[in-house]
Each structure stands twice: as structure tokens, then as C-alpha cells.
Short mmCIF file of C-alpha atoms in Angstrom, two decimals:
data_model
loop_
_atom_site.label_atom_id
_atom_site.label_comp_id
_atom_site.label_asym_id
_atom_site.label_seq_id
_atom_site.Cartn_x
_atom_site.Cartn_y
_atom_site.Cartn_z
CA MET Y 1 -0.04 0.05 -0.01
CA ALA Y 2 1.27 3.30 -1.05
CA THR Y 3 1.68 6.12 1.52
CA ARG Y 4 -0.03 9.31 0.72
CA ASN Y 5 1.72 12.53 0.82
CA PRO Y 6 -0.35 15.09 2.75
CA ARG Y 7 1.06 18.02 0.60
CA THR Y 8 0.97 17.52 -2.91
CA SER Y 9 1.96 19.87 -5.77
CA SER Y 10 -1.82 20.56 -6.42
CA GLN Y 11 -2.28 22.23 -2.95
CA VAL Y 12 -2.28 25.90 -2.89
CA ASP Y 13 -1.71 28.22 0.09
CA ALA Y 14 -3.86 31.08 -1.02
CA GLY Y 15 -2.57 33.46 1.72
CA ALA Y 16 0.89 33.16 0.04
CA GLU Y 17 -0.29 33.86 -3.42
CA TYR Y 18 -0.40 36.86 -5.70
CA LEU Y 19 -3.83 38.53 -5.12
CA GLY Y 20 -3.67 41.05 -7.99
CA HIS Y 21 -2.62 44.50 -8.53
CA GLU Y 22 -3.55 47.03 -5.72
CA GLN Y 23 -5.34 49.91 -7.29
CA GLN Y 24 -5.21 53.48 -5.90
CA GLY Y 25 -7.19 56.40 -6.98
CA ALA Y 26 -9.41 59.34 -6.07
CA ILE Y 27 -12.94 59.13 -4.81
CA GLY Y 28 -15.14 58.73 -8.05
CA GLU Y 29 -15.45 55.82 -10.15
CA ILE Y 30 -12.98 52.96 -9.49
CA ARG Y 31 -12.70 50.45 -12.11
CA THR Y 32 -11.71 46.91 -11.66
CA THR Y 33 -9.94 44.89 -14.30
CA ALA Y 34 -12.67 42.23 -14.50
CA GLY Y 35 -12.24 41.86 -18.28
CA ILE Y 36 -14.38 42.48 -21.43
CA ASP Y 37 -17.45 40.53 -22.14
CA VAL Y 38 -17.99 39.74 -25.88
CA VAL Y 39 -21.44 40.23 -27.16
CA ASP Y 40 -21.85 37.76 -30.14
CA LYS Y 41 -25.31 39.02 -31.25
CA PRO Y 42 -26.82 42.46 -31.97
CA MET Y 43 -28.22 44.38 -29.05
CA PRO Y 44 -31.92 45.33 -29.31
CA LYS Y 45 -32.55 48.98 -29.89
CA ASP Y 46 -34.37 49.33 -26.61
CA ALA Y 47 -31.37 47.79 -24.74
CA LEU Y 48 -29.21 50.63 -26.13
CA ASP Y 49 -31.85 53.14 -25.00
CA LEU Y 50 -31.88 51.82 -21.68
CA GLU Y 51 -28.00 52.02 -21.43
CA ALA Y 52 -28.04 55.47 -22.37
CA PHE Y 53 -30.82 56.19 -19.92
CA MET Y 54 -28.86 54.58 -17.12
CA ASN Y 55 -25.76 56.66 -17.81
CA GLU Y 56 -27.54 59.95 -17.62
CA PRO Y 57 -26.35 62.21 -14.84
CA VAL Y 58 -28.49 62.65 -11.73
CA THR Y 59 -27.74 64.91 -8.74
CA ILE Y 60 -28.54 63.15 -5.49
CA LEU Y 61 -27.97 63.77 -1.82
CA VAL Y 62 -27.36 60.73 0.46
CA ASN Y 63 -28.59 61.43 4.03
CA PRO Y 64 -26.03 61.76 6.65
CA ALA Y 65 -25.75 58.68 8.86
CA THR Y 66 -27.70 58.58 12.14
CA ASP Y 67 -25.02 56.01 13.63
CA PRO Y 68 -21.72 57.44 14.21
CA ASP Y 69 -20.12 54.05 13.38
CA GLU Y 70 -21.49 54.30 9.80
CA PRO Y 71 -18.94 55.15 7.13
CA ARG Y 72 -18.91 58.66 5.88
CA LEU Y 73 -18.82 57.36 2.20
CA VAL Y 74 -21.34 54.93 0.67
CA GLN Y 75 -19.91 52.51 -1.80
CA VAL Y 76 -22.02 51.36 -4.71
CA GLY Y 77 -20.96 49.26 -7.79
CA VAL Y 78 -22.32 48.26 -11.12
CA ASN Y 79 -20.61 45.69 -13.27
CA GLY Y 80 -17.19 46.08 -11.36
CA VAL Y 81 -17.05 49.85 -11.36
CA ASN Y 82 -17.38 51.26 -7.94
CA GLN Y 83 -18.58 54.68 -6.92
CA PHE Y 84 -17.91 56.26 -3.50
CA LEU Y 85 -20.86 58.69 -2.48
CA PRO Y 86 -20.26 61.21 0.38
CA ARG Y 87 -23.09 61.57 2.77
CA GLY Y 88 -24.61 64.91 3.51
CA GLU Y 89 -23.24 66.37 0.21
CA PRO Y 90 -24.88 66.95 -3.26
CA ILE Y 91 -23.28 64.81 -5.77
CA THR Y 92 -23.82 64.10 -9.55
CA VAL Y 93 -23.64 60.38 -10.51
CA LYS Y 94 -24.79 58.14 -13.22
CA ARG Y 95 -28.36 56.95 -12.77
CA LYS Y 96 -27.21 53.24 -12.64
CA TYR Y 97 -25.63 54.23 -9.20
CA VAL Y 98 -28.96 55.61 -8.13
CA GLU Y 99 -30.71 52.36 -9.01
CA VAL Y 100 -28.20 50.60 -6.65
CA LEU Y 101 -29.12 52.96 -3.76
CA ALA Y 102 -32.78 52.58 -4.54
CA ARG Y 103 -32.54 48.65 -4.37
CA ALA Y 104 -30.42 48.56 -1.35
CA LYS Y 105 -33.18 47.96 1.14
CA ARG Y 106 -33.55 46.27 4.63
CA THR Y 107 -36.56 44.70 6.03
CA ASN Y 108 -37.34 45.21 9.87
CA PHE Y 109 -40.11 43.17 11.45
CA THR Y 110 -42.50 43.88 14.27
CA GLN Y 111 -44.02 40.96 15.94
CA THR Y 112 -47.25 40.58 17.89
CA LEU Y 113 -47.55 37.55 19.97
CA ASP Y 114 -50.57 36.39 22.09
CA GLU Y 115 -49.02 33.79 24.31
CA ARG Y 116 -52.33 32.39 25.29
CA LEU Y 117 -52.98 30.93 22.02
CA GLY Y 118 -49.39 30.06 21.04
CA GLU Y 119 -47.95 30.17 17.48
CA GLY Y 120 -51.33 30.79 15.99
CA MET Y 121 -51.27 34.37 16.96
CA ASN Y 122 -47.76 35.21 16.00
CA HIS Y 123 -48.05 38.00 13.41
CA LEU Y 124 -45.12 39.58 11.78
CA LYS Y 125 -45.33 42.68 9.95
CA ALA Y 126 -42.58 43.65 7.50
CA MET Y 127 -41.40 47.29 7.19
CA HIS Y 128 -39.05 48.08 4.18
CA LEU Y 129 -36.41 50.76 4.61
CA LEU Y 130 -33.76 52.09 2.37
CA ARG Y 131 -30.25 51.10 3.61
CA PHE Y 132 -28.93 54.43 2.56
CA PRO Y 133 -31.77 57.07 2.42
CA PHE Y 134 -31.21 59.72 -0.32
CA SER Y 135 -33.00 62.51 -2.20
CA VAL Y 136 -32.90 63.21 -5.88
CA ILE Y 137 -32.05 67.01 -6.31
CA GLU Y 138 -31.98 67.10 -10.06
CA ASP Y 139 -32.85 64.79 -12.73
CA ARG Y 140 -33.44 66.45 -16.22
CA ASN Y 141 -35.16 63.49 -17.82
CA PRO Y 142 -38.85 63.58 -17.40
CA ASN Y 143 -38.93 59.81 -17.06
CA GLY Y 144 -36.46 59.68 -14.34
CA GLY Y 145 -39.05 60.24 -11.47
CA PRO Y 146 -41.51 57.60 -12.68
CA TRP Y 147 -38.54 55.18 -13.30
CA LEU Y 148 -37.19 55.86 -9.78
CA ARG Y 149 -40.78 55.27 -8.14
CA GLY Y 150 -41.03 52.14 -9.93
CA VAL Y 151 -37.54 50.70 -8.77
CA LEU Y 152 -38.42 51.93 -5.15
CA ALA Y 153 -41.84 50.11 -5.19
CA GLU Y 154 -40.14 46.76 -6.15
CA ALA Y 155 -39.71 44.40 -3.25
CA ARG Y 156 -36.03 43.90 -3.84
#
């Protein structure tokens, strides 16, 4: 019977490996080097219109944090591109980052329990809240407001 070597050449110590180039930059869009996706079929015209719409500038204000331990900058990312948004200051960003903020929700529950009747009277009520509350200061597209209301109304 052959003895088994506990450490073979196929094992990797991840902590000792190269983890990629460490990028430095200013606050704003920070790109990652995730690569390029090749599209092998024509894009529908409405997809191009949606892409243009999502890249339009929108001026927003992310509300200041109520918890002193919360970071001063809110990080949002789309397709490997990160944007850091300062709280309490107006900033103009692409609409796609506003969508990330609008979809960043948490759900809190309140519970009503009648212990006399057991689990049958355990009622949970969900309340959805924005993780990073914000206001739109300026959106020059007349479709921007209805679009945002629709995104906010979606459960997730």
C-alpha cells in the first residue's frame, strides 16, 4: 500500500499567492480589471436606449448617517465599477448608481404574539427601509421620477 503525501503539488496556500494589482485612486468611479464581455449577437434597440438612460447624470444627496459608526462614504458598484458617495453632500452620479441605492433595502419586522394562543397568534409585520436614504436633487429626464418610483416600489 502506497503512503499518501499530505502536501501535493496541487495544493495552494492562498494566503501566500499573488492577489492582483492593488489599485489606488481618488474618490469617484474606481474600475476593476474584470475583463471585457464579448457580445456575439446584436443588441436590441431598446437595450441601447436603456443603457443611455442609465448613464444619464442625476444629482442626489445621500442622507447623513444616524449611527456614528457608519462610514462617511457609501460604496455602490455596477459591473465592477465602484462609486463612493459622500453623505450629506450633493453629488452628480450616473443613474445606474442611483438604482443601486434604490435597491439597497433592509426589512425590519415587528411581532405581535398572544401567548395564550401560541404560534397561531404570532403575527409578523414587515417594514421595508432604504439602507442608505437619499433624495434626488436634479434629474433632467422627465422619465426619471416615474422610473425611480417604480424601482423603489419593487420588493427587492
